JSON list of C-alpha atoms in Angstrom, two decimals:
[
{"chain": "P", "resi": 1, "resn": "MET", "atom": "CA", "xyz": [10.05, 7.48, -17.81]},
{"chain": "P", "resi": 2, "resn": "ASP", "atom": "CA", "xyz": [8.68, 10.61, -18.95]},
{"chain": "P", "resi": 3, "resn": "VAL", "atom": "CA", "xyz": [7.99, 12.15, -15.42]},
{"chain": "P", "resi": 4, "resn": "ALA", "atom": "CA", "xyz": [6.43, 16.03, -13.97]},
{"chain": "P", "resi": 5, "resn": "VAL", "atom": "CA", "xyz": [5.14, 17.13, -11.73]},
{"chain": "P", "resi": 6, "resn": "GLY", "atom": "CA", "xyz": [1.32, 16.56, -10.84]},
{"chain": "P", "resi": 7, "resn": "THR", "atom": "CA", "xyz": [2.12, 13.41, -13.47]},
{"chain": "P", "resi": 8, "resn": "PRO", "atom": "CA", "xyz": [-0.79, 10.49, -12.47]},
{"chain": "P", "resi": 9, "resn": "ILE", "atom": "CA", "xyz": [0.42, 7.11, -11.47]},
{"chain": "P", "resi": 10, "resn": "THR", "atom": "CA", "xyz": [-1.48, 4.03, -13.11]},
{"chain": "P", "resi": 11, "resn": "PRO", "atom": "CA", "xyz": [-4.55, 3.33, -10.24]},
{"chain": "P", "resi": 12, "resn": "TYR", "atom": "CA", "xyz": [-3.92, -0.18, -8.87]},
{"chain": "P", "resi": 13, "resn": "CYS", "atom": "CA", "xyz": [-6.50, -2.64, -7.30]},
{"chain": "P", "resi": 14, "resn": "VAL", "atom": "CA", "xyz": [-6.05, -5.03, -4.93]},
{"chain": "P", "resi": 15, "resn": "GLN", "atom": "CA", "xyz": [-9.07, -7.29, -3.09]},
{"chain": "P", "resi": 16, "resn": "PRO", "atom": "CA", "xyz": [-7.15, -8.85, -0.66]},
{"chain": "P", "resi": 17, "resn": "SER", "atom": "CA", "xyz": [-9.04, -12.85, 0.23]},
{"chain": "P", "resi": 18, "resn": "THR", "atom": "CA", "xyz": [-8.93, -14.06, 3.73]},
{"chain": "P", "resi": 19, "resn": "VAL", "atom": "CA", "xyz": [-6.25, -16.77, 2.58]},
{"chain": "P", "resi": 20, "resn": "GLN", "atom": "CA", "xyz": [-4.20, -13.78, 1.70]},
{"chain": "P", "resi": 21, "resn": "LEU", "atom": "CA", "xyz": [-5.00, -11.88, 4.87]},
{"chain": "P", "resi": 22, "resn": "PHE", "atom": "CA", "xyz": [-3.71, -15.48, 6.77]},
{"chain": "P", "resi": 23, "resn": "ARG", "atom": "CA", "xyz": [-0.60, -16.27, 4.51]},
{"chain": "P", "resi": 24, "resn": "PHE", "atom": "CA", "xyz": [0.44, -12.23, 5.37]},
{"chain": "P", "resi": 25, "resn": "SER", "atom": "CA", "xyz": [-0.28, -12.96, 8.92]},
{"chain": "P", "resi": 26, "resn": "ALA", "atom": "CA", "xyz": [1.80, -16.21, 8.98]},
{"chain": "P", "resi": 27, "resn": "ALA", "atom": "CA", "xyz": [4.94, -14.40, 7.26]},
{"chain": "P", "resi": 28, "resn": "THR", "atom": "CA", "xyz": [5.09, -11.86, 9.40]},
{"chain": "P", "resi": 29, "resn": "TRP", "atom": "CA", "xyz": [4.72, -12.99, 12.61]},
{"chain": "P", "resi": 30, "resn": "ASN", "atom": "CA", "xyz": [1.20, -11.45, 12.96]},
{"chain": "P", "resi": 31, "resn": "ALA", "atom": "CA", "xyz": [-0.52, -13.72, 15.22]},
{"chain": "P", "resi": 32, "resn": "HIS", "atom": "CA", "xyz": [-3.32, -11.61, 16.49]},
{"chain": "P", "resi": 33, "resn": "ARG", "atom": "CA", "xyz": [-7.05, -12.97, 15.49]},
{"chain": "P", "resi": 34, "resn": "VAL", "atom": "CA", "xyz": [-8.20, -10.42, 14.06]},
{"chain": "P", "resi": 35, "resn": "HIS", "atom": "CA", "xyz": [-7.09, -10.82, 10.75]},
{"chain": "P", "resi": 36, "resn": "TYR", "atom": "CA", "xyz": [-7.83, -14.52, 10.46]},
{"chain": "P", "resi": 37, "resn": "ASP", "atom": "CA", "xyz": [-10.57, -15.21, 12.83]},
{"chain": "P", "resi": 38, "resn": "ALA", "atom": "CA", "xyz": [-13.84, -14.07, 11.56]},
{"chain": "P", "resi": 39, "resn": "GLU", "atom": "CA", "xyz": [-15.53, -15.35, 14.34]},
{"chain": "P", "resi": 40, "resn": "TYR", "atom": "CA", "xyz": [-13.20, -12.78, 16.76]},
{"chain": "P", "resi": 41, "resn": "ALA", "atom": "CA", "xyz": [-12.96, -9.87, 14.43]},
{"chain": "P", "resi": 42, "resn": "ALA", "atom": "CA", "xyz": [-16.85, -9.86, 14.73]},
{"chain": "P", "resi": 43, "resn": "SER", "atom": "CA", "xyz": [-16.84, -9.87, 18.72]},
{"chain": "P", "resi": 44, "resn": "GLU", "atom": "CA", "xyz": [-14.52, -6.72, 18.56]},
{"chain": "P", "resi": 45, "resn": "GLY", "atom": "CA", "xyz": [-16.63, -5.25, 16.78]},
{"chain": "P", "resi": 46, "resn": "TYR", "atom": "CA", "xyz": [-15.15, -5.44, 13.38]},
{"chain": "P", "resi": 47, "resn": "PRO", "atom": "CA", "xyz": [-17.51, -6.29, 9.41]},
{"chain": "P", "resi": 48, "resn": "GLY", "atom": "CA", "xyz": [-14.75, -9.05, 8.75]},
{"chain": "P", "resi": 49, "resn": "VAL", "atom": "CA", "xyz": [-11.04, -9.84, 9.08]},
{"chain": "P", "resi": 50, "resn": "LEU", "atom": "CA", "xyz": [-9.30, -7.00, 9.21]},
{"chain": "P", "resi": 51, "resn": "VAL", "atom": "CA", "xyz": [-5.73, -6.15, 6.86]},
{"chain": "P", "resi": 52, "resn": "GLN", "atom": "CA", "xyz": [-3.08, -5.55, 8.06]},
{"chain": "P", "resi": 53, "resn": "SER", "atom": "CA", "xyz": [-1.67, -2.33, 9.00]},
{"chain": "P", "resi": 54, "resn": "HIS", "atom": "CA", "xyz": [1.94, -3.40, 7.30]},
{"chain": "P", "resi": 55, "resn": "LEU", "atom": "CA", "xyz": [-0.21, -4.54, 4.40]},
{"chain": "P", "resi": 56, "resn": "HIS", "atom": "CA", "xyz": [-1.80, -1.86, 3.92]},
{"chain": "P", "resi": 57, "resn": "GLY", "atom": "CA", "xyz": [2.18, -0.37, 3.33]},
{"chain": "P", "resi": 58, "resn": "CYS", "atom": "CA", "xyz": [3.27, -2.95, 1.13]},
{"chain": "P", "resi": 59, "resn": "ILE", "atom": "CA", "xyz": [0.04, -2.06, -1.31]},
{"chain": "P", "resi": 60, "resn": "LEU", "atom": "CA", "xyz": [0.98, 1.78, -1.44]},
{"chain": "P", "resi": 61, "resn": "LEU", "atom": "CA", "xyz": [4.39, 0.23, -2.12]},
{"chain": "P", "resi": 62, "resn": "ASP", "atom": "CA", "xyz": [3.72, -2.35, -4.81]},
{"chain": "P", "resi": 63, "resn": "ALA", "atom": "CA", "xyz": [1.60, 0.46, -6.62]},
{"chain": "P", "resi": 64, "resn": "VAL", "atom": "CA", "xyz": [4.29, 3.04, -7.34]},
{"chain": "P", "resi": 65, "resn": "LEU", "atom": "CA", "xyz": [6.88, 0.43, -8.20]},
{"chain": "P", "resi": 66, "resn": "ARG", "atom": "CA", "xyz": [4.41, -1.18, -10.54]},
{"chain": "P", "resi": 67, "resn": "TRP", "atom": "CA", "xyz": [3.99, 2.66, -12.31]},
{"chain": "P", "resi": 68, "resn": "ALA", "atom": "CA", "xyz": [7.72, 2.81, -12.43]},
{"chain": "P", "resi": 69, "resn": "GLY", "atom": "CA", "xyz": [8.98, 0.24, -13.54]},
{"chain": "P", "resi": 70, "resn": "GLN", "atom": "CA", "xyz": [11.23, -2.98, -12.70]},
{"chain": "P", "resi": 71, "resn": "ASP", "atom": "CA", "xyz": [14.14, -0.01, -13.33]},
{"chain": "P", "resi": 72, "resn": "ALA", "atom": "CA", "xyz": [13.00, 2.16, -10.90]},
{"chain": "P", "resi": 73, "resn": "ALA", "atom": "CA", "xyz": [14.49, 1.39, -7.02]},
{"chain": "P", "resi": 74, "resn": "PRO", "atom": "CA", "xyz": [12.93, 2.78, -3.82]},
{"chain": "P", "resi": 75, "resn": "ARG", "atom": "CA", "xyz": [14.40, 5.50, -1.72]},
{"chain": "P", "resi": 76, "resn": "ARG", "atom": "CA", "xyz": [12.14, 6.63, 0.84]},
{"chain": "P", "resi": 77, "resn": "PHE", "atom": "CA", "xyz": [8.93, 5.37, 1.82]},
{"chain": "P", "resi": 78, "resn": "SER", "atom": "CA", "xyz": [6.35, 5.95, 4.57]},
{"chain": "P", "resi": 79, "resn": "TRP", "atom": "CA", "xyz": [2.22, 5.84, 5.25]},
{"chain": "P", "resi": 80, "resn": "GLN", "atom": "CA", "xyz": [-0.42, 6.35, 8.08]},
{"chain": "P", "resi": 81, "resn": "ASN", "atom": "CA", "xyz": [-3.02, 3.66, 8.60]},
{"chain": "P", "resi": 82, "resn": "ARG", "atom": "CA", "xyz": [-6.32, 5.63, 8.31]},
{"chain": "P", "resi": 83, "resn": "GLY", "atom": "CA", "xyz": [-9.17, 3.33, 8.02]},
{"chain": "P", "resi": 84, "resn": "ILE", "atom": "CA", "xyz": [-9.64, -0.03, 8.28]},
{"chain": "P", "resi": 85, "resn": "ALA", "atom": "CA", "xyz": [-9.91, -2.70, 5.44]},
{"chain": "P", "resi": 86, "resn": "VAL", "atom": "CA", "xyz": [-11.38, -6.46, 5.52]},
{"chain": "P", "resi": 87, "resn": "ALA", "atom": "CA", "xyz": [-10.86, -9.31, 3.11]},
{"chain": "P", "resi": 88, "resn": "TRP", "atom": "CA", "xyz": [-12.54, -8.60, -0.55]},
{"chain": "P", "resi": 89, "resn": "ASP", "atom": "CA", "xyz": [-12.55, -5.25, -0.06]},
{"chain": "P", "resi": 90, "resn": "LEU", "atom": "CA", "xyz": [-11.38, -3.35, -3.27]},
{"chain": "P", "resi": 91, "resn": "LEU", "atom": "CA", "xyz": [-8.65, -1.33, -1.89]},
{"chain": "P", "resi": 92, "resn": "THR", "atom": "CA", "xyz": [-7.55, 1.44, -4.94]},
{"chain": "P", "resi": 93, "resn": "VAL", "atom": "CA", "xyz": [-4.25, 2.91, -5.10]},
{"chain": "P", "resi": 94, "resn": "THR", "atom": "CA", "xyz": [-3.87, 6.41, -6.93]},
{"chain": "P", "resi": 95, "resn": "GLY", "atom": "CA", "xyz": [-1.48, 8.98, -6.63]},
{"chain": "P", "resi": 96, "resn": "ALA", "atom": "CA", "xyz": [0.84, 12.10, -8.51]},
{"chain": "P", "resi": 97, "resn": "VAL", "atom": "CA", "xyz": [4.49, 13.10, -8.74]},
{"chain": "P", "resi": 98, "resn": "ALA", "atom": "CA", "xyz": [4.51, 15.57, -6.03]},
{"chain": "P", "resi": 99, "resn": "ALA", "atom": "CA", "xyz": [8.39, 16.65, -6.65]},
{"chain": "P", "resi": 100, "resn": "ILE", "atom": "CA", "xyz": [11.45, 15.63, -9.13]},
{"chain": "P", "resi": 101, "resn": "ASP", "atom": "CA", "xyz": [14.91, 15.76, -8.04]},
{"chain": "P", "resi": 102, "resn": "ASP", "atom": "CA", "xyz": [17.30, 15.69, -10.62]},
{"chain": "P", "resi": 103, "resn": "ASN", "atom": "CA", "xyz": [20.16, 16.07, -7.99]},
{"chain": "P", "resi": 104, "resn": "GLY", "atom": "CA", "xyz": [19.98, 13.12, -6.60]},
{"chain": "P", "resi": 105, "resn": "PRO", "atom": "CA", "xyz": [23.22, 11.38, -5.19]},
{"chain": "P", "resi": 106, "resn": "GLY", "atom": "CA", "xyz": [25.14, 10.43, -8.32]},
{"chain": "P", "resi": 107, "resn": "GLY", "atom": "CA", "xyz": [23.43, 13.12, -10.00]},
{"chain": "P", "resi": 108, "resn": "THR", "atom": "CA", "xyz": [20.40, 10.14, -9.98]},
{"chain": "P", "resi": 109, "resn": "ARG", "atom": "CA", "xyz": [16.37, 11.18, -10.58]},
{"chain": "P", "resi": 110, "resn": "LEU", "atom": "CA", "xyz": [14.30, 10.92, -7.59]},
{"chain": "P", "resi": 111, "resn": "VAL", "atom": "CA", "xyz": [10.85, 10.86, -7.57]},
{"chain": "P", "resi": 112, "resn": "THR", "atom": "CA", "xyz": [8.45, 11.50, -5.30]},
{"chain": "P", "resi": 113, "resn": "VAL", "atom": "CA", "xyz": [4.90, 10.65, -5.09]},
{"chain": "P", "resi": 114, "resn": "ASP", "atom": "CA", "xyz": [2.26, 11.30, -2.83]},
{"chain": "P", "resi": 115, "resn": "LEU", "atom": "CA", "xyz": [-0.71, 8.27, -3.05]},
{"chain": "P", "resi": 116, "resn": "THR", "atom": "CA", "xyz": [-3.84, 7.54, -1.22]},
{"chain": "P", "resi": 117, "resn": "GLU", "atom": "CA", "xyz": [-5.37, 3.86, -1.01]},
{"chain": "P", "resi": 118, "resn": "HIS", "atom": "CA", "xyz": [-9.64, 4.23, -0.43]},
{"chain": "P", "resi": 119, "resn": "ASN", "atom": "CA", "xyz": [-12.01, 0.78, -0.21]},
{"chain": "P", "resi": 120, "resn": "GLN", "atom": "CA", "xyz": [-14.70, 0.34, -2.44]},
{"chain": "P", "resi": 121, "resn": "ARG", "atom": "CA", "xyz": [-16.65, 3.00, -0.24]},
{"chain": "P", "resi": 122, "resn": "GLY", "atom": "CA", "xyz": [-14.28, 5.72, -0.64]},
{"chain": "P", "resi": 123, "resn": "GLU", "atom": "CA", "xyz": [-13.20, 5.70, 2.66]},
{"chain": "P", "resi": 124, "resn": "LEU", "atom": "CA", "xyz": [-9.64, 6.19, 2.85]},
{"chain": "P", "resi": 125, "resn": "CYS", "atom": "CA", "xyz": [-7.47, 3.40, 4.47]},
{"chain": "P", "resi": 126, "resn": "ALA", "atom": "CA", "xyz": [-3.93, 4.76, 4.35]},
{"chain": "P", "resi": 127, "resn": "PRO", "atom": "CA", "xyz": [-2.38, 7.25, 2.73]},
{"chain": "P", "resi": 128, "resn": "GLY", "atom": "CA", "xyz": [1.34, 7.36, 1.78]},
{"chain": "P", "resi": 129, "resn": "ARG", "atom": "CA", "xyz": [4.69, 8.77, 0.15]},
{"chain": "P", "resi": 130, "resn": "ALA", "atom": "CA", "xyz": [7.15, 7.56, -1.51]},
{"chain": "P", "resi": 131, "resn": "VAL", "atom": "CA", "xyz": [10.20, 8.50, -3.46]},
{"chain": "P", "resi": 132, "resn": "VAL", "atom": "CA", "xyz": [11.98, 6.76, -5.85]},
{"chain": "P", "resi": 133, "resn": "GLU", "atom": "CA", "xyz": [15.10, 6.43, -8.07]},
{"chain": "P", "resi": 134, "resn": "LEU", "atom": "CA", "xyz": [13.96, 6.35, -11.43]},
{"chain": "P", "resi": 135, "resn": "PRO", "atom": "CA", "xyz": [16.49, 6.17, -14.24]},
{"chain": "P", "resi": 136, "resn": "ARG", "atom": "CA", "xyz": [17.33, 8.44, -16.53]}
]
């Protein structure tokens, strides 16, 4: 893969359904009702069932790995949750290469990518940063 600092990643869009949110809660043992009970979420002041904080991280990491290709390997990853998202929000991840280190362990190429996830209203949901090892 030919990359340079500033190379954008392919935008990645996800629209989590209520069923996907329920399944993610089950798989991660997250029993908080704001993630699967719409009436309860409304009683807490939310416009719908909430996307789990860890699902935002999964979406960001999925975006960078889809862009990097099947031979890439994640080496470091971090993100912050800054805003809520609810079921059926259209979440779009964009990002760009922030740094390239061709002297990684064993002569590997480490690429740092800054990421952001916004909803369809343009509100920032989660920024993140990933370092992926790309084949040479």
